[in-house]
Amino acid sequence: MQDTPKGLRLHIGIYGRRNVGKSSLLNALTRQTVSIVSATPGTTTDPVEKTMEMAPIGPVVFIDTAGIDDTGDLGLMRSDRTRQMFDRTDLALVASEGDVWGDYERDLVAAFRERKIPVIAVLTKGDETPVAQTVRQSLLAEGIESAAVCSTDGRGIDALRALMARMAPEHAISQPALLADLVPAGGLVIFVVPIDLGAPKGRLILPQVQAIRDILDGDAMCMVVKERELRPALDRLTQPPDLVVCDSQVVLKAAADTPPGIPLTTFSILMARFKGELETLARGAAVIETLAPGDRVLVAEACTHHPLADDIGRVKIPRWLRQYAGGNIHIDTFAGKDMPADLSGYRLIIHCGGCVITRGHMLGRMHAAAAAGVPMTNYGLAISLTQGVLHRALGPFPAAQEAFDSIPRG
Ligand SMILES: Nc1nc2c(ncn2[C@@H]2O[C@H](COP(=O)(O)OP(=O)(O)OP(=O)(O)O)[C@@H](O)[C@H]2O)c(=O)[nH]1
Ligand SMILES: [Mg+2]
């Protein structure tokens, strides 16, 4: 990842007036002394760039800039240099001291909005300058996302990172393959797709269609079968397939029907890697094995679909968890755009596959969970775990399988 060319990195620019703490913010975000910090306004004169890997986004370039309010001949040249960075920015942080939001900040936001660049208002020096709630309210009213931070002790920095991941433009976030990397050109995959009452009429669901497309793009081949036809399909082949991918709901049968030497996984696990960090989610799944009666679990869903009679998040997963733990687990369900701000007290978050949210948004949620010290997994991994086949279903992803196996079990 260190070799990622700059052109593929998310460029995050830090802008604002002199002395508001832009360079300190950069140092806090990178956890390094990248830029010189001093109490003298005008310390940063030329743009400072720092290339790094930033969890949860991936490869980024930070750009620290000179104050936009600099004066005098030299000062105007410096603020011009700052303006030249606008077009290179994929995500803008507009820094201002906690109780200040004036024309300079408004002009900066307008300049980025004109360029369709997402902006976050960062209210700095939280230890010294109380954040005026009126400032945050008026920002919210204008649709400007904000974060309050203190760069000297790191408060609010993780929440800002999560917000940055959520706001980062999708194209700028490195996207892993869906499955083409698991199958060589000319290779064969069998997709196992149950056609039950839950299947949409006359078509396949998006992850299945995307998987078929990905295999075709990779010059490989696929067979699509229902779970009952998996065994006969395997019997007809003169060579074993390179991979079997099944729906989570039939993973037990598919695992039983697929000889151990053939790699097997589920659509949900493919999507978990596509949308989030599979290793983190695999570690989170292992927590289910240690759940005890009385534990609290948050079941989080990205969309607000109308709950079905046997709803997976509200009925099935809670039932399996209680069976697994052998007693009552306290389960809160949440559906929608913003996760609860207070995640403390939960032993685990089980998230849906996130098909309606972007990868950046999902990574932001994963990071918020990590910042709160709460492990996270997703529906598909949880289902395979409760069926006792997650270790096998992670086989095509050795790092995730290792992460899953490495969790100490009480
Ligand atoms: N107490 C406190 N001081 C801070 C914080 N962040 C920055 N400062 C101080 O504010 C002053 C300016 O910080 P810088 O990071 O250099 O600010 P800047 O916006 O980069 O300034 P220029 O480069 O001059 O435009 C320094 O004295 C910092 O120590 C903070 O979170 N808390
Ligand atoms: Mg500076």
Coordinates of C-alpha atoms and ligand atoms in Angstrom, one line a residue:
M1 CA 0.0 0.0 0.0
Q2 CA 2.9 2.3 0.6
D3 CA 3.5 2.3 -3.1
T4 CA 0.1 3.5 -4.0
P5 CA 0.6 6.3 -6.5
K6 CA -0.4 9.8 -5.3
G7 CA -3.1 9.9 -8.0
L8 CA -4.9 7.1 -6.3
R9 CA -4.7 8.6 -2.8
L10 CA -7.4 10.6 -1.2
H11 CA -6.2 14.2 -0.8
I12 CA -7.3 15.8 2.5
G13 CA -6.6 19.5 2.7
I14 CA -6.6 21.4 6.0
Y15 CA -7.6 25.1 5.6
G16 CA -8.4 28.0 7.9
R17 CA -7.1 31.2 9.3
R18 CA -3.6 31.6 10.8
N19 CA -3.0 30.1 14.3
V20 CA -6.3 28.2 14.5
G21 CA -4.4 24.9 15.0
K22 CA -4.3 23.5 11.4
S23 CA -0.8 22.1 11.8
S24 CA -1.6 20.7 15.2
L25 CA -4.7 19.0 13.7
L26 CA -2.5 17.4 11.0
N27 CA -0.1 16.1 13.6
A28 CA -2.9 14.7 15.7
L29 CA -4.5 13.0 12.8
T30 CA -1.2 11.5 11.6
R31 CA 0.1 10.9 15.2
Q32 CA 3.4 12.3 14.0
T33 CA 5.2 15.6 14.0
V34 CA 4.7 16.5 10.4
S35 CA 4.2 20.2 10.5
I36 CA 5.8 22.9 12.7
V37 CA 3.5 24.2 15.3
S38 CA 4.0 27.5 17.1
A39 CA 2.0 30.3 18.8
T40 CA 3.2 32.8 16.2
P41 CA 0.6 33.3 13.5
G42 CA 1.9 32.5 10.0
T43 CA 4.1 29.5 11.0
T44 CA 3.2 27.4 8.0
T45 CA 4.2 29.3 4.9
D46 CA 4.1 26.8 2.0
P47 CA 1.8 23.8 1.7
V48 CA 3.1 20.7 3.6
E49 CA 2.2 17.3 2.2
K50 CA 2.2 14.1 4.1
T51 CA 1.6 10.7 2.4
M52 CA 0.4 7.9 4.7
E53 CA -2.1 5.1 5.4
M54 CA -5.0 6.4 7.4
A55 CA -7.4 3.9 9.0
P56 CA -10.1 3.5 8.1
I57 CA -9.7 5.2 4.7
G58 CA -6.5 3.8 3.3
P59 CA -3.9 5.6 1.3
V60 CA -4.1 9.4 1.7
V61 CA -2.2 12.6 1.2
F62 CA -2.7 15.3 3.9
I63 CA -2.1 18.9 2.8
D64 CA -1.4 21.5 5.6
T65 CA -1.7 25.0 4.3
A66 CA -0.8 28.6 5.3
G67 CA -3.5 30.7 6.9
I68 CA -6.1 32.0 4.4
D69 CA -6.2 35.4 6.3
D70 CA -2.5 36.2 5.8
T71 CA -1.8 39.8 5.1
G72 CA 1.0 41.9 3.4
D73 CA 2.7 41.2 0.1
L74 CA 4.2 37.9 1.3
G75 CA 1.1 37.0 3.1
L76 CA -1.0 37.4 0.0
M77 CA 1.4 35.2 -1.9
R78 CA 1.1 32.6 0.8
S79 CA -2.7 32.6 0.8
D80 CA -2.6 32.3 -3.0
R81 CA -0.5 29.2 -2.7
T82 CA -3.2 27.9 -0.3
R83 CA -5.9 28.6 -2.9
Q84 CA -4.0 26.7 -5.5
M85 CA -4.5 23.6 -3.4
F86 CA -8.3 23.8 -3.6
D87 CA -8.6 21.8 -6.8
R88 CA -6.3 19.1 -5.6
T89 CA -8.5 18.5 -2.6
D90 CA -10.9 15.5 -2.4
L91 CA -12.0 16.2 1.2
A92 CA -11.6 19.6 2.9
L93 CA -11.2 20.3 6.6
V94 CA -12.0 23.9 7.5
A95 CA -10.5 24.5 10.9
S96 CA -11.7 27.3 13.2
E97 CA -11.4 27.9 16.9
G98 CA -14.4 26.5 18.8
D99 CA -16.5 29.6 19.1
V100 CA -15.5 31.3 15.8
W101 CA -17.2 30.9 12.4
G102 CA -17.0 34.0 10.2
D103 CA -16.6 35.2 6.7
Y104 CA -13.2 33.5 6.1
E105 CA -14.7 30.1 7.0
R106 CA -17.9 30.7 5.0
D107 CA -15.9 31.7 2.0
L108 CA -13.8 28.5 2.3
V109 CA -16.9 26.4 2.5
A110 CA -18.4 28.2 -0.5
A111 CA -15.2 27.6 -2.5
F112 CA -15.3 23.8 -1.9
R113 CA -19.0 23.5 -2.4
E114 CA -18.6 25.2 -5.8
R115 CA -16.1 22.5 -6.6
K116 CA -18.4 19.8 -5.2
I117 CA -15.7 18.9 -2.7
P118 CA -17.1 17.6 0.6
V119 CA -16.2 19.8 3.6
I120 CA -16.0 19.2 7.3
A121 CA -15.9 22.1 9.8
V122 CA -13.4 21.3 12.5
L123 CA -13.8 23.3 15.7
T124 CA -10.4 23.3 17.4
K125 CA -8.7 23.8 20.8
G126 CA -11.6 22.1 22.6
D127 CA -9.6 22.4 25.9
E128 CA -9.3 26.1 25.7
T129 CA -12.1 27.5 23.6
P130 CA -15.5 26.1 24.4
V131 CA -17.4 25.1 21.3
A132 CA -20.3 27.5 20.9
Q133 CA -23.3 25.3 20.4
T134 CA -24.9 28.0 18.4
V135 CA -22.0 27.7 15.9
R136 CA -22.6 23.9 15.5
Q137 CA -26.3 24.5 15.2
S138 CA -26.0 27.0 12.5
L139 CA -23.5 24.8 10.7
L140 CA -26.0 21.9 10.9
A141 CA -28.7 24.2 9.6
E142 CA -26.6 24.9 6.6
G143 CA -25.9 21.2 6.1
I144 CA -22.2 21.5 7.1
E145 CA -20.9 18.5 9.1
S146 CA -18.7 19.4 12.0
A147 CA -16.4 17.9 14.5
A148 CA -15.1 19.3 17.8
V149 CA -11.5 18.3 18.6
C150 CA -8.6 19.0 20.9
S151 CA -5.4 18.3 19.1
T152 CA -3.2 18.5 22.2
D153 CA -4.9 15.5 24.0
G154 CA -6.5 13.8 21.0
R155 CA -10.1 14.3 22.1
G156 CA -12.5 14.0 19.2
I157 CA -9.9 12.9 16.7
D158 CA -11.3 9.4 16.3
A159 CA -14.8 10.7 15.8
L160 CA -13.3 13.1 13.2
R161 CA -11.6 10.2 11.4
A162 CA -14.9 8.3 11.3
L163 CA -16.7 11.3 9.9
M164 CA -13.9 11.7 7.3
A165 CA -14.4 8.1 6.2
R166 CA -18.1 8.7 5.8
M167 CA -17.7 11.9 3.9
A168 CA -14.8 10.8 1.6
P169 CA -15.9 10.5 -2.0
E170 CA -16.4 6.9 -2.9
H171 CA -14.1 6.9 -5.8
A172 CA -11.2 8.0 -3.7
I173 CA -11.5 5.0 -1.3
S174 CA -9.6 1.9 -2.3
Q175 CA -12.0 -0.8 -3.2
P176 CA -11.1 -4.4 -2.9
A177 CA -12.3 -6.9 -5.5
L178 CA -15.6 -8.7 -5.0
L179 CA -14.2 -12.1 -5.9
A180 CA -12.3 -12.0 -9.3
D181 CA -9.0 -12.2 -7.4
L182 CA -10.0 -15.6 -5.9
V183 CA -10.5 -17.3 -9.3
P184 CA -7.8 -17.5 -12.0
A185 CA -8.7 -16.6 -15.6
G186 CA -10.3 -19.7 -17.1
G187 CA -11.3 -20.9 -13.6
L188 CA -14.8 -22.0 -12.5
V189 CA -17.0 -20.9 -9.7
I190 CA -20.3 -22.4 -8.6
F191 CA -22.8 -20.0 -7.2
V192 CA -25.5 -21.5 -5.0
V193 CA -28.6 -19.4 -5.0
P194 CA -31.7 -20.5 -3.2
I195 CA -34.9 -19.6 -4.9
D196 CA -37.3 -19.4 -2.0
L197 CA -40.2 -17.1 -1.1
G198 CA -37.7 -14.4 -0.1
A199 CA -36.2 -14.3 -3.6
P200 CA -37.4 -11.4 -5.7
K201 CA -39.6 -12.3 -8.7
G202 CA -38.0 -12.9 -12.0
R203 CA -34.5 -11.8 -11.1
L204 CA -31.5 -12.3 -8.8
I205 CA -30.4 -9.9 -6.0
L206 CA -27.6 -7.4 -6.5
P207 CA -24.7 -9.2 -4.8
Q208 CA -25.4 -12.3 -7.0
V209 CA -25.5 -10.3 -10.2
Q210 CA -22.4 -8.4 -9.2
A211 CA -20.5 -11.6 -8.5
I212 CA -21.5 -13.1 -11.9
R213 CA -20.4 -9.9 -13.6
D214 CA -17.1 -9.9 -11.7
I215 CA -16.3 -13.4 -12.8
L216 CA -17.0 -12.6 -16.4
D217 CA -14.8 -9.5 -16.1
G218 CA -12.0 -11.7 -14.8
D219 CA -12.3 -14.1 -17.8
A220 CA -13.4 -16.9 -15.6
M221 CA -16.6 -19.1 -15.8
C222 CA -19.5 -19.8 -13.5
M223 CA -22.4 -22.1 -12.9
V224 CA -25.5 -20.9 -11.0
V225 CA -27.4 -23.6 -9.2
K226 CA -30.0 -24.0 -6.4
E227 CA -28.8 -25.7 -3.2
R228 CA -30.4 -29.0 -4.2
E229 CA -28.5 -29.1 -7.5
L230 CA -25.0 -28.4 -6.0
R231 CA -24.2 -32.1 -5.4
P232 CA -25.3 -33.2 -8.9
A233 CA -23.5 -30.3 -10.4
L234 CA -20.2 -31.2 -8.7
D235 CA -20.7 -34.8 -9.8
R236 CA -21.0 -33.8 -13.4
L237 CA -17.7 -31.9 -13.5
T238 CA -14.5 -33.6 -14.6
Q239 CA -12.5 -31.2 -12.6
P240 CA -13.5 -29.6 -9.2
P241 CA -14.4 -25.9 -9.3
D242 CA -12.0 -23.3 -8.0
L243 CA -14.6 -21.9 -5.6
V244 CA -18.2 -22.4 -4.3
V245 CA -20.1 -19.3 -3.2
C246 CA -23.4 -19.8 -1.5
D247 CA -26.1 -17.8 0.1
S248 CA -25.6 -17.6 3.9
Q249 CA -29.0 -19.2 4.6
V250 CA -27.9 -22.5 2.9
V251 CA -24.3 -22.5 4.1
L252 CA -24.7 -25.6 6.3
K253 CA -26.0 -27.7 3.4
A254 CA -23.5 -26.3 0.9
A255 CA -20.6 -26.9 3.2
A256 CA -21.8 -30.5 3.7
D257 CA -22.2 -31.1 0.0
T258 CA -18.9 -29.5 -1.1
P259 CA -15.8 -31.8 -0.6
P260 CA -13.4 -30.3 2.0
G261 CA -10.7 -29.7 -0.6
I262 CA -12.9 -27.2 -2.5
P263 CA -12.8 -23.6 -1.2
L264 CA -16.2 -22.4 -0.1
T265 CA -17.5 -19.0 1.1
T266 CA -20.7 -17.0 1.1
F267 CA -22.0 -14.0 -0.8
S268 CA -22.2 -12.1 2.6
I269 CA -18.5 -12.8 3.3
L270 CA -17.6 -11.5 -0.2
M271 CA -19.7 -8.4 0.5
A272 CA -18.1 -8.0 4.0
R273 CA -14.7 -7.6 2.4
F274 CA -16.1 -5.4 -0.5
K275 CA -17.8 -3.0 1.9
G276 CA -15.6 -3.2 5.1
E277 CA -12.6 -4.8 6.7
L278 CA -13.1 -8.5 6.7
E279 CA -10.5 -9.3 9.3
T280 CA -12.0 -6.9 11.8
L281 CA -15.5 -8.4 11.1
A282 CA -14.1 -11.9 11.5
R283 CA -12.6 -11.1 14.9
G284 CA -15.9 -9.6 15.9
A285 CA -17.8 -12.8 14.9
A286 CA -15.6 -14.8 17.3
V287 CA -17.1 -12.7 20.1
I288 CA -20.4 -14.5 19.6
E289 CA -18.8 -17.7 20.9
T290 CA -18.2 -15.9 24.2
L291 CA -21.5 -14.2 24.7
A292 CA -23.1 -14.9 28.0
P293 CA -26.6 -14.3 29.3
G294 CA -27.1 -10.7 30.2
D295 CA -24.7 -9.3 27.6
R296 CA -25.9 -6.4 25.4
V297 CA -25.7 -6.6 21.6
L298 CA -26.6 -3.9 19.1
V299 CA -28.1 -5.1 15.8
A300 CA -27.5 -2.3 13.3
E301 CA -29.2 -2.0 10.0
A302 CA -28.3 0.6 7.3
C303 CA -31.7 0.9 5.7
T304 CA -35.2 1.2 7.2
H305 CA -37.0 -1.5 5.3
H306 CA -40.3 -2.7 6.5
P307 CA -39.6 -5.6 8.9
L308 CA -40.7 -9.0 7.5
A309 CA -42.5 -11.6 9.6
D310 CA -39.3 -13.6 10.1
D311 CA -37.0 -10.6 9.9
I312 CA -33.4 -11.5 9.9
G313 CA -32.2 -8.6 12.1
R314 CA -35.2 -8.5 14.5
V315 CA -36.2 -12.2 14.8
K316 CA -33.7 -14.7 13.4
I317 CA -30.4 -13.3 14.6
P318 CA -31.7 -12.5 18.1
R319 CA -33.1 -16.1 18.3
W320 CA -29.8 -17.7 17.2
L321 CA -27.8 -15.5 19.6
R322 CA -30.0 -16.5 22.5
Q323 CA -29.8 -20.2 21.6
Y324 CA -26.0 -19.9 21.2
A325 CA -25.5 -18.1 24.5
G326 CA -28.0 -20.3 26.3
G327 CA -29.8 -17.5 27.9
N328 CA -31.2 -14.0 27.5
I329 CA -29.1 -11.6 25.5
H330 CA -30.2 -8.0 25.7
I331 CA -30.6 -6.9 22.1
D332 CA -31.1 -3.4 20.8
T333 CA -32.0 -2.9 17.2
F334 CA -31.3 0.2 15.3
A335 CA -32.0 1.1 11.6
G336 CA -31.1 4.2 9.7
K337 CA -28.5 6.7 8.8
D338 CA -26.8 7.6 12.0
M339 CA -25.6 5.0 14.5
P340 CA -26.3 5.7 18.1
A341 CA -23.6 8.1 19.5
D342 CA -23.2 6.1 22.7
L343 CA -21.9 2.6 21.9
S344 CA -20.5 1.9 25.3
G345 CA -21.9 -1.0 27.2
Y346 CA -22.3 -3.2 24.1
R347 CA -20.3 -6.4 23.9
L348 CA -20.8 -6.6 20.1
I349 CA -22.3 -4.8 17.1
I350 CA -23.8 -7.0 14.4
H351 CA -24.3 -4.9 11.3
C352 CA -26.2 -5.7 8.1
G353 CA -24.3 -6.2 4.9
G354 CA -24.7 -2.4 4.2
C355 CA -25.8 -2.8 0.6
V356 CA -27.4 0.7 0.6
I357 CA -24.4 2.6 2.1
T358 CA -21.0 3.3 0.6
R359 CA -17.8 1.6 1.6
G360 CA -16.6 4.8 3.1
H361 CA -19.8 5.0 5.2
M362 CA -19.4 1.5 6.4
L363 CA -15.7 2.0 7.2
G364 CA -16.7 5.1 9.2
R365 CA -19.1 2.9 11.2
M366 CA -16.5 0.3 11.8
H367 CA -14.1 3.0 13.0
A368 CA -16.7 4.5 15.3
A369 CA -17.2 1.0 16.9
A370 CA -13.4 0.6 17.2
A371 CA -13.1 4.0 18.8
A372 CA -15.7 3.0 21.4
G373 CA -13.9 -0.3 22.0
V374 CA -16.8 -2.4 20.7
P375 CA -16.1 -5.3 18.3
M376 CA -18.2 -5.5 15.2
T377 CA -19.3 -8.2 12.8
N378 CA -22.0 -8.6 10.3
Y379 CA -25.1 -10.7 9.6
G380 CA -23.5 -13.1 7.1
L381 CA -20.5 -13.9 9.3
A382 CA -22.8 -14.2 12.4
I383 CA -25.0 -16.7 10.5
S384 CA -22.1 -18.8 9.3
L385 CA -20.7 -18.8 12.9
T386 CA -23.9 -19.9 14.5
Q387 CA -24.1 -22.7 11.9
G388 CA -20.6 -23.8 12.9
V389 CA -19.0 -23.3 9.5
L390 CA -17.4 -19.8 9.7
H391 CA -13.8 -21.2 9.9
R392 CA -14.4 -23.1 6.6
A393 CA -16.2 -20.2 4.9
L394 CA -13.3 -17.9 5.7
G395 CA -10.9 -20.4 4.0
P396 CA -10.5 -18.3 0.8
F397 CA -9.3 -15.4 3.0
P398 CA -6.4 -16.7 5.1
A399 CA -5.7 -13.4 7.0
A400 CA -9.4 -13.2 8.1
Q401 CA -9.4 -16.9 9.0
E402 CA -6.3 -16.4 11.1
A403 CA -7.8 -13.3 12.7
F404 CA -10.9 -15.3 13.6
D405 CA -8.9 -18.3 15.0
S406 CA -6.6 -16.0 17.0
I407 CA -9.4 -14.7 19.3
P408 CA -9.0 -16.3 22.7
R409 CA -12.1 -18.4 23.6
G410 CA -12.7 -18.3 27.3
Ligands
LIG1 N1 -4.6 24.4 24.0 C1 -4.5 24.1 22.8 N2 -3.7 24.7 21.9 C2 -3.6 24.3 20.7 C3 -4.4 23.3 20.2 N3 -4.2 23.1 18.8 C4 -3.2 24.1 18.5 N4 -2.9 24.8 19.6 C5 -1.9 25.9 19.7 O1 -2.3 26.9 18.8 C6 -1.2 27.5 18.3 C7 -1.2 27.5 16.8 O2 -1.2 26.1 16.4 P1 -0.7 25.7 14.9 O3 -1.1 24.2 14.8 O4 0.6 26.1 14.6 O5 -1.8 26.5 14.1 P2 -1.8 26.8 12.5 O6 -3.2 27.0 12.2 O7 -1.1 25.7 11.8 O8 -1.1 28.1 12.4 P3 -0.3 28.8 11.1 O9 0.5 27.8 10.5 O10 0.4 29.9 11.7 O11 -1.4 29.3 10.2 C8 0.0 26.8 18.9 O12 0.5 27.5 20.0 C9 -0.6 25.5 19.3 O13 0.1 24.9 20.4 C10 -5.3 22.6 21.1 O14 -6.0 21.7 20.7 N5 -5.3 23.0 22.3
MG2 MG 0.4 25.8 10.5

